[in-house]
Amino acid sequence: METVIIGAGVIGLATAWRTAAAGAAVTLVDPEPASGASSVAAGMLTPVSEVTYGEEPLLRLGLASRDGYGAFVAELEDLTGLGTGYRTDGIIQVAFDADDLAYLDDLRRFQESLGIPAEALTGRECRRLEPMLAPGVRGGLLAPEDGSIDPRRLTAALLAAAERTGVRLVRRRAAGIAVENGAAAGVRLDDGTVIRADRVLLAAGPWSGDLEGVPPGAVPPVRPVKGQVMRLRTRTPFVGRATRGLVRGSSVYLVPRADGEIVLGATQEELGFDTRVTAGGLWELLRDARELLPGITELEFAEVTAGLRPCTPDNAPMMGPSALPGLIVGTGHFRNGILLTPVSAAILSAMLLDGPVPDVAGPFSPDRFSAEVH
């Protein structure tokens, strides 16, 4: 089985590793592996903390992925000898004012209706867990089984794992799909070279709809959603675990790393393929974070970045055969790409190899958009 994967973000890398490990010949096409949204993401593994009304299938997918992360990381780290910064110390959500707390109370009741244990916290209990929180924090929720990982270390390990399992990496831009007899037959690169394949996986994030040769409607809609992220550094403990906050209805989060880095994010902006870092975006992040953690302004500034999340009309990923035979789609993971990496790699590699596909994949077939596309 000759397989070409377009896109070496976290989903493409993990799928390449899993597919090659199962015995397929895999070529991975990307001019800059692990350089897109995967390198900007904070790495929260929070299916419980981010559950939303009407997205119960996405919750089940996220829980399946989160619960499989430990074994996934153990195998990856054992193969490569590289750490990933994987943490399982829970996520705390805190509310700045009474309206924010009312929202978290509603969220807790929704979680409980889905059978998810939710632990409500008073303001004092929040500060006991995270002493740097402001005295005015009204309360919060603890999701003890959610966690985090360092996406930059994760993608470095996945790239090493792919190489060790024989994946061929081609550092060129994919310009189009080669189509023969009405089916995908490979990938055409920007220099005109064609890499032939039995199967093609399109995992190019927000650029997944830009390839030539794909018939209209074969790739459902995916758009970029910009996120600006700030990285700070501290020599002394500041937050002990990933912390999400609501400040007058606006969401902000902080994710600590073992080396003293703290990732502060993230904006959510519908601005097309704009990746500029703006003063306004960074000001909003610092403004809200300072309301919850006043000491944040004393931390060392390290880096600012902006990335483009691939988003579908219903905010859920697309994983499955497209309308073009031989072309499989694996994109649209939006805010959940890092969380969904283990389960997405299992689903997509099974599809590429004609193996049994996990049942949890059912709601995420690209054909759910077929009426909208046509």
Short mmCIF file of C-alpha atoms in Angstrom, two decimals:
data_model
loop_
_atom_site.label_atom_id
_atom_site.label_comp_id
_atom_site.label_asym_id
_atom_site.label_seq_id
_atom_site.Cartn_x
_atom_site.Cartn_y
_atom_site.Cartn_z
CA MET A 1 0.00 0.00 0.00
CA GLU A 2 1.51 3.31 -1.14
CA THR A 3 0.16 6.22 0.88
CA VAL A 4 0.84 9.95 0.61
CA ILE A 5 -0.12 12.28 3.45
CA ILE A 6 -0.39 16.00 2.73
CA GLY A 7 0.41 18.00 5.85
CA ALA A 8 2.89 17.34 8.65
CA GLY A 9 1.05 18.93 11.51
CA VAL A 10 0.30 16.87 14.56
CA ILE A 11 -2.50 14.88 12.86
CA GLY A 12 -0.49 14.13 9.72
CA LEU A 13 2.62 13.18 11.69
CA ALA A 14 0.80 10.86 14.07
CA THR A 15 -1.11 9.19 11.24
CA ALA A 16 2.09 8.74 9.22
CA TRP A 17 3.76 7.05 12.18
CA ARG A 18 0.83 4.71 12.85
CA THR A 19 0.33 3.86 9.18
CA ALA A 20 4.01 3.15 8.52
CA ALA A 21 4.28 1.11 11.73
CA ALA A 22 1.51 -1.13 10.34
CA GLY A 23 3.61 -1.87 7.26
CA ALA A 24 2.51 0.64 4.63
CA ALA A 25 4.88 2.73 2.53
CA VAL A 26 4.19 6.31 3.59
CA THR A 27 5.32 9.60 2.07
CA LEU A 28 4.68 12.79 4.05
CA VAL A 29 4.55 16.04 2.08
CA ASP A 30 5.07 19.38 3.83
CA PRO A 31 7.57 22.19 3.19
CA GLU A 32 7.81 22.99 6.91
CA PRO A 33 6.84 20.04 9.12
CA ALA A 34 5.35 20.85 12.54
CA SER A 35 5.35 24.58 11.85
CA GLY A 36 1.65 25.46 11.66
CA ALA A 37 -1.03 25.50 14.35
CA SER A 38 0.69 22.57 16.09
CA SER A 39 3.67 24.80 16.96
CA VAL A 40 1.46 27.58 18.35
CA ALA A 41 -1.03 25.51 20.36
CA ALA A 42 -0.95 25.50 24.15
CA GLY A 43 -1.62 21.76 24.37
CA MET A 44 -4.56 21.50 26.77
CA LEU A 45 -6.20 18.07 26.87
CA THR A 46 -9.58 19.25 28.06
CA PRO A 47 -12.62 17.42 26.68
CA VAL A 48 -14.45 17.93 29.97
CA SER A 49 -13.46 21.55 30.52
CA GLU A 50 -14.43 22.56 26.98
CA VAL A 51 -17.63 20.55 26.55
CA THR A 52 -20.31 22.57 24.75
CA TYR A 53 -24.06 22.13 24.34
CA GLY A 54 -24.87 20.19 21.19
CA GLU A 55 -21.36 18.78 20.81
CA GLU A 56 -21.82 15.50 22.69
CA PRO A 57 -20.29 13.37 19.87
CA LEU A 58 -17.20 15.58 19.99
CA LEU A 59 -17.05 15.06 23.76
CA ARG A 60 -17.08 11.28 23.29
CA LEU A 61 -14.32 11.55 20.70
CA GLY A 62 -12.29 13.77 23.03
CA LEU A 63 -12.74 11.47 26.01
CA ALA A 64 -11.64 8.48 23.94
CA SER A 65 -8.53 10.36 22.87
CA ARG A 66 -7.71 11.74 26.32
CA ASP A 67 -8.11 8.33 27.93
CA GLY A 68 -5.76 6.79 25.36
CA TYR A 69 -3.11 9.50 25.66
CA GLY A 70 -1.10 7.79 28.40
CA ALA A 71 -0.44 4.66 26.35
CA PHE A 72 0.10 6.71 23.18
CA VAL A 73 2.74 8.91 24.86
CA ALA A 74 4.42 5.96 26.56
CA GLU A 75 4.87 4.18 23.23
CA LEU A 76 6.06 7.37 21.52
CA GLU A 77 8.57 8.28 24.21
CA ASP A 78 9.86 4.70 24.41
CA LEU A 79 10.43 4.60 20.64
CA THR A 80 12.14 7.97 20.33
CA GLY A 81 13.64 8.65 23.75
CA LEU A 82 12.09 12.13 23.57
CA GLY A 83 9.85 13.66 26.24
CA THR A 84 6.53 15.28 25.41
CA GLY A 85 5.71 17.22 28.59
CA TYR A 86 2.60 15.11 29.14
CA ARG A 87 0.77 16.00 32.38
CA THR A 88 -2.32 14.56 34.04
CA ASP A 89 -2.72 16.91 37.03
CA GLY A 90 -6.15 18.25 36.09
CA ILE A 91 -7.55 21.56 34.87
CA ILE A 92 -9.07 24.27 37.03
CA GLN A 93 -11.66 26.71 35.62
CA VAL A 94 -12.27 29.91 37.54
CA ALA A 95 -14.85 32.70 37.40
CA PHE A 96 -14.06 36.39 37.77
CA ASP A 97 -17.54 37.70 38.59
CA ALA A 98 -21.05 36.49 39.44
CA ASP A 99 -22.12 36.15 35.81
CA ASP A 100 -19.03 34.09 35.01
CA LEU A 101 -19.74 31.87 38.01
CA ALA A 102 -23.35 31.39 36.87
CA TYR A 103 -22.03 30.20 33.51
CA LEU A 104 -19.73 27.68 35.22
CA ASP A 105 -22.64 26.48 37.35
CA ASP A 106 -24.64 25.84 34.19
CA LEU A 107 -21.64 24.05 32.69
CA ARG A 108 -21.33 21.85 35.79
CA ARG A 109 -24.98 20.83 35.59
CA PHE A 110 -24.55 20.03 31.88
CA GLN A 111 -21.47 17.92 32.63
CA GLU A 112 -23.36 16.02 35.32
CA SER A 113 -26.27 15.40 32.93
CA LEU A 114 -23.77 13.66 30.66
CA GLY A 115 -22.49 11.50 33.49
CA ILE A 116 -19.27 13.44 33.96
CA PRO A 117 -18.35 14.04 37.60
CA ALA A 118 -17.89 17.78 38.14
CA GLU A 119 -16.29 19.25 41.25
CA ALA A 120 -17.50 22.75 42.13
CA LEU A 121 -15.02 24.97 43.98
CA THR A 122 -15.50 28.04 46.14
CA GLY A 123 -13.23 31.03 45.63
CA ARG A 124 -11.23 29.97 48.68
CA GLU A 125 -10.84 26.43 47.34
CA CYS A 126 -9.65 27.81 44.00
CA ARG A 127 -6.97 29.87 45.77
CA ARG A 128 -5.94 26.88 47.84
CA LEU A 129 -5.21 25.00 44.62
CA GLU A 130 -3.66 28.03 42.89
CA PRO A 131 -2.43 30.56 45.50
CA MET A 132 -1.59 33.22 42.87
CA LEU A 133 -5.26 33.68 41.96
CA ALA A 134 -6.77 37.07 42.77
CA PRO A 135 -8.72 37.42 46.04
CA GLY A 136 -11.84 38.35 44.08
CA VAL A 137 -12.12 35.08 42.12
CA ARG A 138 -15.67 33.91 42.81
CA GLY A 139 -15.36 30.14 42.36
CA GLY A 140 -14.66 27.50 39.80
CA LEU A 141 -14.64 23.90 38.63
CA LEU A 142 -12.01 21.18 38.77
CA ALA A 143 -11.69 18.61 35.98
CA PRO A 144 -9.24 16.21 37.67
CA GLU A 145 -8.72 13.90 34.68
CA ASP A 146 -8.04 16.59 32.07
CA GLY A 147 -4.40 17.49 31.45
CA SER A 148 -1.90 19.02 29.06
CA ILE A 149 1.07 18.31 26.81
CA ASP A 150 3.76 20.40 25.11
CA PRO A 151 2.82 20.40 21.39
CA ARG A 152 6.29 21.43 20.24
CA ARG A 153 7.88 18.51 22.04
CA LEU A 154 5.06 16.23 20.91
CA THR A 155 5.52 17.07 17.23
CA ALA A 156 9.31 16.68 17.52
CA ALA A 157 8.79 13.21 18.95
CA LEU A 158 6.22 12.33 16.29
CA LEU A 159 8.58 13.48 13.54
CA ALA A 160 11.32 11.27 15.00
CA ALA A 161 8.89 8.34 15.29
CA ALA A 162 7.78 8.76 11.68
CA GLU A 163 11.39 8.75 10.48
CA ARG A 164 12.21 5.68 12.58
CA THR A 165 9.33 3.74 11.07
CA GLY A 166 10.45 4.53 7.53
CA VAL A 167 8.25 7.46 6.58
CA ARG A 168 9.68 9.37 3.62
CA LEU A 169 9.53 13.12 4.22
CA VAL A 170 9.29 15.39 1.18
CA ARG A 171 9.81 19.04 2.07
CA ARG A 172 7.83 20.51 -0.79
CA ARG A 173 4.43 22.14 -1.10
CA ALA A 174 1.62 19.98 -2.45
CA ALA A 175 0.09 21.86 -5.39
CA GLY A 176 -2.66 19.42 -6.31
CA ILE A 177 -4.10 15.94 -6.39
CA ALA A 178 -3.20 13.75 -9.34
CA VAL A 179 -6.45 12.24 -10.63
CA GLU A 180 -6.66 9.27 -13.01
CA ASN A 181 -9.84 7.50 -14.09
CA GLY A 182 -11.87 9.52 -11.65
CA ALA A 183 -9.80 8.61 -8.60
CA ALA A 184 -6.91 10.08 -6.64
CA ALA A 185 -3.68 8.59 -7.92
CA GLY A 186 -1.13 10.67 -6.06
CA VAL A 187 0.04 14.17 -5.27
CA ARG A 188 1.52 16.79 -7.59
CA LEU A 189 4.21 18.93 -5.97
CA ASP A 190 4.93 22.60 -6.63
CA ASP A 191 7.89 21.66 -8.84
CA GLY A 192 5.68 19.51 -11.08
CA THR A 193 6.80 16.18 -9.65
CA VAL A 194 4.05 13.62 -9.10
CA ILE A 195 4.22 11.17 -6.21
CA ARG A 196 1.99 8.23 -7.05
CA ALA A 197 -0.08 6.55 -4.36
CA ASP A 198 -2.91 4.13 -3.77
CA ARG A 199 -4.35 6.40 -1.09
CA VAL A 200 -3.98 10.11 -0.33
CA LEU A 201 -4.72 11.65 3.04
CA LEU A 202 -5.47 15.36 3.03
CA ALA A 203 -4.41 16.74 6.42
CA ALA A 204 -3.34 20.25 5.41
CA GLY A 205 -5.32 22.15 8.03
CA PRO A 206 -6.95 25.37 6.79
CA TRP A 207 -5.18 24.95 3.43
CA SER A 208 -6.96 21.65 2.75
CA GLY A 209 -9.37 23.26 0.30
CA ASP A 210 -6.70 24.95 -1.82
CA LEU A 211 -5.38 22.02 -3.87
CA GLU A 212 -5.83 21.84 -7.63
CA GLY A 213 -7.37 18.79 -9.24
CA VAL A 214 -9.97 18.18 -6.55
CA PRO A 215 -13.48 18.13 -8.06
CA PRO A 216 -15.96 20.67 -6.64
CA GLY A 217 -17.55 19.31 -3.49
CA ALA A 218 -14.91 16.61 -2.92
CA VAL A 219 -13.40 18.52 0.00
CA PRO A 220 -15.95 20.02 2.40
CA PRO A 221 -15.48 23.58 3.66
CA VAL A 222 -12.72 24.38 6.12
CA ARG A 223 -11.65 27.89 7.08
CA PRO A 224 -8.83 29.43 9.15
CA VAL A 225 -9.56 30.86 12.61
CA LYS A 226 -6.70 32.94 13.96
CA GLY A 227 -5.36 32.52 17.47
CA GLN A 228 -2.74 34.72 19.12
CA VAL A 229 -0.68 33.19 21.92
CA MET A 230 1.87 34.63 24.33
CA ARG A 231 4.68 32.76 26.07
CA LEU A 232 6.02 33.96 29.41
CA ARG A 233 8.74 32.63 31.69
CA THR A 234 9.14 32.37 35.44
CA ARG A 235 11.92 31.14 37.72
CA THR A 236 9.55 30.49 40.62
CA PRO A 237 6.24 28.57 40.63
CA PHE A 238 3.33 30.65 39.36
CA VAL A 239 0.52 28.26 38.43
CA GLY A 240 0.74 24.58 39.23
CA ARG A 241 -1.64 23.25 36.60
CA ALA A 242 -3.40 24.43 33.46
CA THR A 243 -5.86 27.15 34.45
CA ARG A 244 -8.80 28.43 32.43
CA GLY A 245 -10.66 31.57 33.36
CA LEU A 246 -13.78 33.47 32.47
CA VAL A 247 -13.48 37.25 32.78
CA ARG A 248 -16.70 39.09 32.00
CA GLY A 249 -17.57 36.35 29.53
CA SER A 250 -14.16 36.27 27.82
CA SER A 251 -12.09 33.11 28.02
CA VAL A 252 -8.38 33.01 28.81
CA TYR A 253 -6.05 30.18 29.79
CA LEU A 254 -2.57 29.61 31.19
CA VAL A 255 -0.66 26.36 30.67
CA PRO A 256 2.56 25.84 32.67
CA ARG A 257 5.55 23.81 31.51
CA ALA A 258 8.10 22.06 33.71
CA ASP A 259 10.88 24.38 32.46
CA GLY A 260 9.14 27.55 33.71
CA GLU A 261 7.38 28.52 30.49
CA ILE A 262 3.75 29.59 30.76
CA VAL A 263 1.59 29.68 27.65
CA LEU A 264 -1.09 32.38 27.72
CA GLY A 265 -3.86 32.26 25.15
CA ALA A 266 -5.75 32.54 23.04
CA THR A 267 -7.68 34.92 20.86
CA GLN A 268 -10.25 33.64 18.36
CA GLU A 269 -10.46 35.81 15.26
CA GLU A 270 -12.19 35.33 11.89
CA LEU A 271 -9.63 37.13 9.74
CA GLY A 272 -8.84 34.67 6.99
CA PHE A 273 -5.19 33.76 6.53
CA ASP A 274 -3.92 36.71 8.57
CA THR A 275 -1.16 35.61 10.99
CA ARG A 276 -0.09 39.05 12.21
CA VAL A 277 0.44 39.46 15.93
CA THR A 278 -1.44 42.56 17.06
CA ALA A 279 -1.11 44.84 20.05
CA GLY A 280 -4.87 44.62 20.66
CA GLY A 281 -4.90 40.84 20.75
CA LEU A 282 -2.03 40.67 23.22
CA TRP A 283 -3.52 43.44 25.36
CA GLU A 284 -6.78 41.51 25.67
CA LEU A 285 -4.95 38.39 26.81
CA LEU A 286 -2.90 40.26 29.42
CA ARG A 287 -5.88 42.32 30.56
CA ASP A 288 -8.00 39.26 31.31
CA ALA A 289 -5.15 37.21 32.74
CA ARG A 290 -4.21 40.05 35.09
CA GLU A 291 -7.75 40.16 36.49
CA LEU A 292 -7.36 36.53 37.56
CA LEU A 293 -3.65 36.44 38.35
CA PRO A 294 -2.35 39.95 39.13
CA GLY A 295 1.25 38.78 39.36
CA ILE A 296 1.36 37.84 35.71
CA THR A 297 2.68 41.28 34.75
CA GLU A 298 5.90 40.50 36.65
CA LEU A 299 6.73 37.47 34.50
CA GLU A 300 9.38 37.57 31.79
CA PHE A 301 8.08 38.03 28.25
CA ALA A 302 9.45 35.32 25.92
CA GLU A 303 7.49 35.01 22.65
CA VAL A 304 4.32 35.89 20.78
CA THR A 305 2.90 33.86 17.91
CA ALA A 306 -0.26 33.55 15.87
CA GLY A 307 -1.60 30.40 14.25
CA LEU A 308 -4.53 29.34 12.09
CA ARG A 309 -6.89 26.70 13.42
CA PRO A 310 -8.73 24.67 10.74
CA CYS A 311 -12.45 25.03 11.40
CA THR A 312 -15.51 23.42 9.81
CA PRO A 313 -19.06 24.83 9.82
CA ASP A 314 -19.98 22.74 12.89
CA ASN A 315 -16.59 23.12 14.67
CA ALA A 316 -15.95 19.36 14.51
CA PRO A 317 -13.28 17.45 12.56
CA MET A 318 -13.74 15.72 9.22
CA MET A 319 -12.28 12.24 9.05
CA GLY A 320 -13.21 9.89 6.26
CA PRO A 321 -13.41 9.26 2.51
CA SER A 322 -14.11 12.28 0.34
CA ALA A 323 -16.30 12.32 -2.76
CA LEU A 324 -13.13 11.63 -4.78
CA PRO A 325 -12.28 7.91 -4.58
CA GLY A 326 -8.87 7.32 -3.04
CA LEU A 327 -8.81 10.67 -1.21
CA ILE A 328 -9.35 10.61 2.53
CA VAL A 329 -9.86 13.81 4.52
CA GLY A 330 -8.40 14.40 7.98
CA THR A 331 -8.77 18.05 8.90
CA GLY A 332 -11.01 20.58 10.66
CA HIS A 333 -9.88 19.78 14.20
CA PHE A 334 -10.22 23.46 15.19
CA ARG A 335 -9.25 23.94 18.89
CA ASN A 336 -8.90 20.20 19.51
CA GLY A 337 -6.08 19.03 17.25
CA ILE A 338 -3.66 18.24 20.07
CA LEU A 339 -6.31 16.57 22.21
CA LEU A 340 -7.60 14.45 19.32
CA THR A 341 -4.21 13.30 18.04
CA PRO A 342 -4.22 9.70 19.38
CA VAL A 343 -7.78 8.89 18.33
CA SER A 344 -7.48 10.68 14.98
CA ALA A 345 -4.31 8.78 14.13
CA ALA A 346 -6.05 5.50 14.97
CA ILE A 347 -9.09 6.40 12.86
CA LEU A 348 -7.21 7.74 9.83
CA SER A 349 -4.58 5.00 9.73
CA ALA A 350 -7.36 2.40 9.87
CA MET A 351 -9.05 4.08 6.91
CA LEU A 352 -5.82 4.20 4.94
CA LEU A 353 -5.16 0.52 5.65
CA ASP A 354 -8.74 -0.74 5.17
CA GLY A 355 -8.77 -1.81 8.79
CA PRO A 356 -11.59 -1.68 11.35
CA VAL A 357 -12.45 1.95 12.09
CA PRO A 358 -13.33 2.88 15.70
CA ASP A 359 -17.07 3.44 16.12
CA VAL A 360 -16.46 6.85 17.67
CA ALA A 361 -15.51 8.12 14.19
CA GLY A 362 -19.05 7.77 12.84
CA PRO A 363 -20.36 11.33 13.37
CA PHE A 364 -17.30 12.94 11.75
CA SER A 365 -17.56 11.73 8.17
CA PRO A 366 -17.03 14.51 5.59
CA ASP A 367 -20.24 13.54 3.83
CA ARG A 368 -22.25 15.28 6.57
CA PHE A 369 -21.54 18.47 4.62
CA SER A 370 -22.51 17.10 1.21
CA ALA A 371 -25.87 18.90 1.10
CA GLU A 372 -24.21 22.16 2.10
CA VAL A 373 -21.44 21.77 -0.47
CA HIS A 374 -23.83 21.06 -3.33
#
